[in-house]
Coordinates of C-alpha atoms in Angstrom, one line a residue:
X435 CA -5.7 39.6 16.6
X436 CA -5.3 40.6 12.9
X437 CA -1.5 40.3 12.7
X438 CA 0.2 39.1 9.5
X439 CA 3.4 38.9 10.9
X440 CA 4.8 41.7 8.5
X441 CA 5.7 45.1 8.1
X442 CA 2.9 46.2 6.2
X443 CA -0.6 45.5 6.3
X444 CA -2.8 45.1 2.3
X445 CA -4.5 47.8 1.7
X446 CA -7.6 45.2 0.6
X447 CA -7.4 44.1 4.6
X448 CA -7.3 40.1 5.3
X449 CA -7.6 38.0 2.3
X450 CA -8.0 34.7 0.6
X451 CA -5.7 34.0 -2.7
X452 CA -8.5 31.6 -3.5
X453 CA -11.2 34.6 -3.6
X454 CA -12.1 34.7 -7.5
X455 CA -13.4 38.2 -6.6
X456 CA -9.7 39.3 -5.0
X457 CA -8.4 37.3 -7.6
X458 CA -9.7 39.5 -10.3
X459 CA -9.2 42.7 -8.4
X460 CA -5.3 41.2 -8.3
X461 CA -5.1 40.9 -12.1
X462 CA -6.4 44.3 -13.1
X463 CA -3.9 46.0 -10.7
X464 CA -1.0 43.9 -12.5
X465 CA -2.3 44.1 -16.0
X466 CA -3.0 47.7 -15.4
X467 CA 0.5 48.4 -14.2
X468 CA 2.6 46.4 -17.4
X469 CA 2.9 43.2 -15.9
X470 CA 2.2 40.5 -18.4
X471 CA 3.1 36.9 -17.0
X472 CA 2.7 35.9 -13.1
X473 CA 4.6 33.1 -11.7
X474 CA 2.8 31.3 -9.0
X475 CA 4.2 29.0 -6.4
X476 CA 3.7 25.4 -6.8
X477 CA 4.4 22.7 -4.5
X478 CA 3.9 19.3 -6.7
X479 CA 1.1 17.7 -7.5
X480 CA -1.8 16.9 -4.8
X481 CA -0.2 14.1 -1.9
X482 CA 0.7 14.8 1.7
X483 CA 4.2 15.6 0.5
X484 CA 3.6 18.1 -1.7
X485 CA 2.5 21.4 0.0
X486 CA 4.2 24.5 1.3
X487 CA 6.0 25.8 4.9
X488 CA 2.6 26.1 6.0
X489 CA 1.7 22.5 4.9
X490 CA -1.0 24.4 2.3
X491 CA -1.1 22.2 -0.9
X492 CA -0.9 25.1 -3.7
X493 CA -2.2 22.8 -6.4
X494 CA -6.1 23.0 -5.6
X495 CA -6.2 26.9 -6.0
X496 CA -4.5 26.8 -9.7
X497 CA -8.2 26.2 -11.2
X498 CA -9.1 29.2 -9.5
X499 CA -6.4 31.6 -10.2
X500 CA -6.2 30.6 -13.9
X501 CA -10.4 31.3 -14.6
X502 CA -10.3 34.4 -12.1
X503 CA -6.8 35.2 -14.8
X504 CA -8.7 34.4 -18.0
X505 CA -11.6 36.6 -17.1
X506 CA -9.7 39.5 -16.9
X507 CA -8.3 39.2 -20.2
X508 CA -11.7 38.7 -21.6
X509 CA -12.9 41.7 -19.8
X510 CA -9.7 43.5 -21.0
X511 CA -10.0 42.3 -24.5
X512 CA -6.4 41.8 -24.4
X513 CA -3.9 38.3 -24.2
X514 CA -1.1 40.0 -22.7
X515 CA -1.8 38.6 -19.2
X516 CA -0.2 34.9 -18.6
X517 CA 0.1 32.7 -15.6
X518 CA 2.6 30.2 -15.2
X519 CA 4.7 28.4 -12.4
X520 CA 7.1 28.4 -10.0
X521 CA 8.1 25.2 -9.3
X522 CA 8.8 24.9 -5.7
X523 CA 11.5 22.2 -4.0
X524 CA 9.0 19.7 -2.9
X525 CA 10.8 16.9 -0.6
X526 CA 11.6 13.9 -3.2
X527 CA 12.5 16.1 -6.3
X528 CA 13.9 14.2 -8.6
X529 CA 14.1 14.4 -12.2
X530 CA 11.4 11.7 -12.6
X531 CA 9.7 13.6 -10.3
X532 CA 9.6 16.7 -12.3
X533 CA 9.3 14.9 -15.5
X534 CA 5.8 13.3 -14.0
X535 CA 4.7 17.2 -12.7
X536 CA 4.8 18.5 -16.4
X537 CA 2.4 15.6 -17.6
X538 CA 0.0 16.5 -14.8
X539 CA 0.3 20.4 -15.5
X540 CA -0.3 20.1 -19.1
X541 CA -2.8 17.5 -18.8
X542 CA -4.7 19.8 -16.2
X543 CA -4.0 23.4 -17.1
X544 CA -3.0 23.6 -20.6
X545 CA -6.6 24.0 -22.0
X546 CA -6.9 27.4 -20.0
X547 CA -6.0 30.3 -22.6
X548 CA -4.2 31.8 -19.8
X549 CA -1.9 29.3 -19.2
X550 CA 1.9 29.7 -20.7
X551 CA 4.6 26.5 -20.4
X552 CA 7.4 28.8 -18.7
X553 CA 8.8 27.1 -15.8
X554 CA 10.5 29.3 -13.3
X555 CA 13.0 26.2 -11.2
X556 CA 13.2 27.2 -7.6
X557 CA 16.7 26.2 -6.0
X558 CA 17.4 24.5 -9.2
X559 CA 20.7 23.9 -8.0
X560 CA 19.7 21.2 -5.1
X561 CA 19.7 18.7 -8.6
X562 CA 23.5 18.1 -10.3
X563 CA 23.5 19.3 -14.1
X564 CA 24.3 16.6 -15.4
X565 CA 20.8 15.0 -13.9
X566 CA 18.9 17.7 -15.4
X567 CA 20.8 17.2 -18.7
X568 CA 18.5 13.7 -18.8
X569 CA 15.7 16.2 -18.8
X570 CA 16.1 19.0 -20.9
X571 CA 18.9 18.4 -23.2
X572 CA 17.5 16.9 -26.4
X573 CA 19.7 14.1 -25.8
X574 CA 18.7 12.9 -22.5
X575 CA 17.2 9.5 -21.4
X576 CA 14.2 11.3 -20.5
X577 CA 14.2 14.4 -22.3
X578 CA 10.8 16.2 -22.5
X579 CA 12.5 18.2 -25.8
X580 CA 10.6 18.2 -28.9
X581 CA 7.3 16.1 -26.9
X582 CA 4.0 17.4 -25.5
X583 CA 6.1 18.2 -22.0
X584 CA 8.4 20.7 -23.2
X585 CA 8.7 24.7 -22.5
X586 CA 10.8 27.2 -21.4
X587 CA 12.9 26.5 -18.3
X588 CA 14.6 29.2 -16.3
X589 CA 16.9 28.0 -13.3
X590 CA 18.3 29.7 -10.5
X591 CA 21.5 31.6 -11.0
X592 CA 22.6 31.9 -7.3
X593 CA 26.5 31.1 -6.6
X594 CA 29.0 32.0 -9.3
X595 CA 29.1 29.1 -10.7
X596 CA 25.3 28.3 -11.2
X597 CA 25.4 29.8 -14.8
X598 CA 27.2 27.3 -16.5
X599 CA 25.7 24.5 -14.4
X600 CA 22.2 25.5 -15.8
X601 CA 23.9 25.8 -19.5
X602 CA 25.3 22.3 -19.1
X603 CA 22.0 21.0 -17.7
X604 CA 20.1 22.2 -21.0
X605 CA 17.8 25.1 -19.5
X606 CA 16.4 27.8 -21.6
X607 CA 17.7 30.7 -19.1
X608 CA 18.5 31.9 -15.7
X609 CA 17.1 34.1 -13.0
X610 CA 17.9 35.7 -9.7
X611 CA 15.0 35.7 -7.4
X612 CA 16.1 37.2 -4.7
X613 CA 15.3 41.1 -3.3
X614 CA 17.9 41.3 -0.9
X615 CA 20.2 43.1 -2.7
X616 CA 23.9 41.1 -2.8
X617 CA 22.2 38.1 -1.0
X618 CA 23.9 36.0 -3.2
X619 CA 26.3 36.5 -6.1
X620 CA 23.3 36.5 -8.5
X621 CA 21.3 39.3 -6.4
X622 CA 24.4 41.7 -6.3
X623 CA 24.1 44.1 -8.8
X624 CA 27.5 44.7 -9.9
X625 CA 27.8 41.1 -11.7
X626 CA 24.3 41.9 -13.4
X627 CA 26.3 43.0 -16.5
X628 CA 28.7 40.4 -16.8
X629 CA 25.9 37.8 -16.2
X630 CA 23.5 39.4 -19.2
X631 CA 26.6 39.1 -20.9
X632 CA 27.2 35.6 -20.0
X633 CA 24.1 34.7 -21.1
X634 CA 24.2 36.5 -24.7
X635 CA 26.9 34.5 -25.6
X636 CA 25.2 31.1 -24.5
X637 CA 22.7 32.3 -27.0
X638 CA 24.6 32.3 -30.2
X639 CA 26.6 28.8 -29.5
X640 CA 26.1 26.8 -32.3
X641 CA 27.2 22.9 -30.6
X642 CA 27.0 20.1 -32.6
X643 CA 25.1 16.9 -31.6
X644 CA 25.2 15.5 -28.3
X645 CA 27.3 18.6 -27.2
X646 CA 25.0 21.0 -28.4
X647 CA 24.1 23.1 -25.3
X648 CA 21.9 26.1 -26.6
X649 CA 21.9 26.3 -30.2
X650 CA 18.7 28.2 -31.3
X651 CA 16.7 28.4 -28.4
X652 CA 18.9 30.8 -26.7
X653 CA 19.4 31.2 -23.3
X654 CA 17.2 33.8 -21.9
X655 CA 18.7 36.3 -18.2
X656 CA 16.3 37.4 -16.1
X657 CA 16.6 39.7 -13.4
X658 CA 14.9 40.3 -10.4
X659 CA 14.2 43.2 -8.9
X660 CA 12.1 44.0 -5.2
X661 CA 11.0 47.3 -3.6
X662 CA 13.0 46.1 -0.4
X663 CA 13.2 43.2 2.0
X664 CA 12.0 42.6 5.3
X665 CA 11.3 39.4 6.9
X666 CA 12.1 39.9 10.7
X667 CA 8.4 39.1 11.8
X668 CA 8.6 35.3 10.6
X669 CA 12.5 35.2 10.4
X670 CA 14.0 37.4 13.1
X671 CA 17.6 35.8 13.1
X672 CA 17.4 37.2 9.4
X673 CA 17.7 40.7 10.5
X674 CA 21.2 41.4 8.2
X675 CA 19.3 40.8 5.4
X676 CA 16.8 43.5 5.7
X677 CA 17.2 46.1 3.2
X678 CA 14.7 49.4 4.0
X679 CA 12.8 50.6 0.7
X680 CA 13.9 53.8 0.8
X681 CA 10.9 55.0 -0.8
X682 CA 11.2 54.1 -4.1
X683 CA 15.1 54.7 -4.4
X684 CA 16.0 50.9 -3.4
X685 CA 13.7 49.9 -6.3
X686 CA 14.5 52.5 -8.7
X687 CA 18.8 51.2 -8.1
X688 CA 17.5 47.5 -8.9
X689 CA 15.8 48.9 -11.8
X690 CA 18.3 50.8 -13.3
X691 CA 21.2 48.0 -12.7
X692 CA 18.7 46.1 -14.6
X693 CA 18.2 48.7 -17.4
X694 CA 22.4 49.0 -17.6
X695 CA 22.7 45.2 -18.0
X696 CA 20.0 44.3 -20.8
X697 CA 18.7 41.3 -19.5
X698 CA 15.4 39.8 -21.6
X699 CA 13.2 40.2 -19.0
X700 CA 13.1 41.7 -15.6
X701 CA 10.9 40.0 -12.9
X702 CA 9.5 41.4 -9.5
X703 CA 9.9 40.2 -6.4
X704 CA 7.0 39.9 -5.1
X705 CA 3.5 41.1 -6.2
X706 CA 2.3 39.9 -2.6
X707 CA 4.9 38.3 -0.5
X708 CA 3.9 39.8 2.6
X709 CA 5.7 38.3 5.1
X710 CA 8.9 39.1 3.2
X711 CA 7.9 42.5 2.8
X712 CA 8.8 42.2 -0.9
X713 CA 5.1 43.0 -2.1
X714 CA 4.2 45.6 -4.4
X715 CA 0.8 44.9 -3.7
X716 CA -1.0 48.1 -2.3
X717 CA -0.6 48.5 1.6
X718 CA -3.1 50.3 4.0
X719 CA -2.2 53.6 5.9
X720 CA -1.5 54.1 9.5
X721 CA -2.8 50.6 10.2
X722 CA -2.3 49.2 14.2
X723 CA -2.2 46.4 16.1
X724 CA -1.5 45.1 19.1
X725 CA 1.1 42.3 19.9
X726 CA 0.4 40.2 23.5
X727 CA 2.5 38.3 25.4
X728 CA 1.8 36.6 28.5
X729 CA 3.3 38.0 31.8
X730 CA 4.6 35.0 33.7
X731 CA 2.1 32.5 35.1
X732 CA -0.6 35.4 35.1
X733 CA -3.6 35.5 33.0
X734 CA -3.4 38.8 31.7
X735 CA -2.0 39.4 28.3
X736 CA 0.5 42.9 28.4
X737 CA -0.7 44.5 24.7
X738 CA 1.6 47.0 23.3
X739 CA 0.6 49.1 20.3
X740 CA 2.4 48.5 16.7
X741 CA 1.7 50.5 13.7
X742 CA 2.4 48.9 10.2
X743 CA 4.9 50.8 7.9
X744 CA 3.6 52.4 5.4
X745 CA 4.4 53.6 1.5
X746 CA 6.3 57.1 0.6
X747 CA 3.8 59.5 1.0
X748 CA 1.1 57.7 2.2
X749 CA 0.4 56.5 -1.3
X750 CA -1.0 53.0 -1.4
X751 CA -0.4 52.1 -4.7
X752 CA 2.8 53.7 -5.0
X753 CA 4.7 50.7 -6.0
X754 CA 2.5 49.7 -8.9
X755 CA 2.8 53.1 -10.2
X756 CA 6.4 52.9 -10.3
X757 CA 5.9 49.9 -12.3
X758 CA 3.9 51.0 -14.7
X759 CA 6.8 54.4 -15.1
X760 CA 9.6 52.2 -15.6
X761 CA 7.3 49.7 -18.2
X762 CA 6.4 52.7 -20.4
X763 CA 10.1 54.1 -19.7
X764 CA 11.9 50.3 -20.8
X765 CA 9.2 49.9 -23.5
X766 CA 9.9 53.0 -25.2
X767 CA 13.3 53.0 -24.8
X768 CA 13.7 49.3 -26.2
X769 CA 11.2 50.1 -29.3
X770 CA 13.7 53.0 -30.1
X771 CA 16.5 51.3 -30.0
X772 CA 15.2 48.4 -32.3
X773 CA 14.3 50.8 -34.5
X774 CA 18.0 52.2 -35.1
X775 CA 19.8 49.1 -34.9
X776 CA 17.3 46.3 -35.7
X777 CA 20.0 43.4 -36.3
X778 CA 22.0 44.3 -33.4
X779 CA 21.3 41.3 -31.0
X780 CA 22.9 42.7 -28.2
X781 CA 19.3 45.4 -27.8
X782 CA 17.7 45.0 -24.6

């Protein structure tokens, strides 16, 4: 009957992220609005473990997202648009595991001009630090450091403690994720500062041989920022973590936490996670339908009418406009700043 099971319905109606032509469409409205590197969900490499909740295998549709991606930047004339991953908790993660993935993503997508070696860990925390130290510290058994399989690797920063543990298991930085606002300790925006600051510091360690934890690569914070949350249509015992948009004000308070905090990058969550109501992605007016359910043993199917929320003022594309504000606002403001204190490393 047409129902997404969320609160909003895309403006672009029912679609395929494996359409090159919504694909490109996609791209424009991300480039267009600042946004410079896409992380995309990836569930392992092809086998009949390795796919999403919906048992969809996200491997098969990278070919097509990175062309419809390097297009765009040929049409632009630009390389400021980037696609990368988000490596997923697959059942049988291991560090072996992951170790195999890389080979398989470099040997398959690193030819595509599009394609940048920044790994975003999903729930990075499920594997001890000292197992991941075997990966990415240069010192580890099977340590991809310094080989064809190395990159950038930014864990999970969820519990309180999850900072160090991604220090001590040799990642390159940490992000939050989440758009629930104080969802966890690392999506409550009151520690925002003292984790940016937590992370500085990693940065300018200078550890000596086998205890060297960051050295010169620095460790990179990330914060994650969402127009709201709302996942009651596929996960209605989640209601207390709904947080209404507000228009633009619950975004605009996740923005400026970030701003305050100086992270090295903020992310967005979601470009077009539907079901979670996180998406940014522009969403159709006054759209209806109907939701059924049976009435006892009967036939007949009861339909009541439903109306998808919509954005502030009726303005589809209100959430990639606020994008592109705060963009050209942090931009600015950042360029500024380096101006008048260029060796200061604390800038933003």
């Amino acid at each position: 009957m047409g129902d997404i099971h969320a609160p909003f319905f895309p403006a672009r109606g029912l679609y395929s992220s494996r359409d090159p032509h919504v694909l490109r469409h996609q791209f424009r409205e991300m480039h267009d609005a600042g946004i410079t590197l896409v992380a995309l969900s990836w569930w392992g490499r092809p086998s009949p473990m390795a796919a999403d909740s919906q048992g969809v295998n996200t491997d098969d549709a990278l070919p097509i997202v990175l062309a419809a991606a390097e297009e765009v930047r040929q049409e632009k004339g630009r390389d400021d648009l980037y696609i990368t991953m988000h490596l997923e908790p697959y059942p049988g993660r291991t560090i072996s595991a992951i170790k195999d993935d890389l080979a398989y993503i470099y040997e398959h997508y690193a030819h595509f001009s599009a394609f940048l070696p920044i790994f975003y860990v999903y729930d990075s925390y499920h594997i001890p630090p000292e197992e991941w130290a075997l990966l990415l510290q240069p010192w580890g058994k099977e340590s991809v450091r310094d080989t064809p399989l190395d990159g950038l690797f930014i864990g999970l920063w969820l519990e309180r403690d999850h900072g160090q543990a991604l220090v001590d298991g040799g990642f390159d930085g940490m992000y939050t994720y989440f758009a629930s606002v104080s969802f966890s300790f690392g999506s409550t925006l009151a520690n925002w500062d003292d984790m940016a600051a937590f992370c500085r510091r990693q940065g300018e360690l200078e550890g000596k041989g086998e205890e060297k934890q960051v050295g010169k690569r620095g460790f990179l914070s990330v914060l994650s920022v969402g127009p709201g949350y709302d996942d009651e249509k596929i996960r209605p015992w989640n209601k207390h973590n709904t947080k209404p948009r507000e228009g633009l004000d619950y975004m605009d308070r996740m923005l400026e936490a970030a701003r305050e905090a100086r992270p090295d990058a903020i992310s967005i969550t979601s470009y077009n996670e539907w079901g979670e109501g996180t998406q940014i992605e522009a969403a159709k007016v006054g759209e209806w339908r109907c939701e059924g359910n049976w009435e006892g043993n009967s036939t007949h199917l009861a339909v009541r009418p439903y109306v998808y929320q919509e954005y502030k003022g009726g303005d589809p594309y209100l959430y990639l406009n606020n994008v592109k504000l705060w963009r050209e606002l942090l931009w600015n403001m950042t360029a500024t700043e380096d101006e008048q204190t260029i060796n200061d490393k604390d800038e933003f």
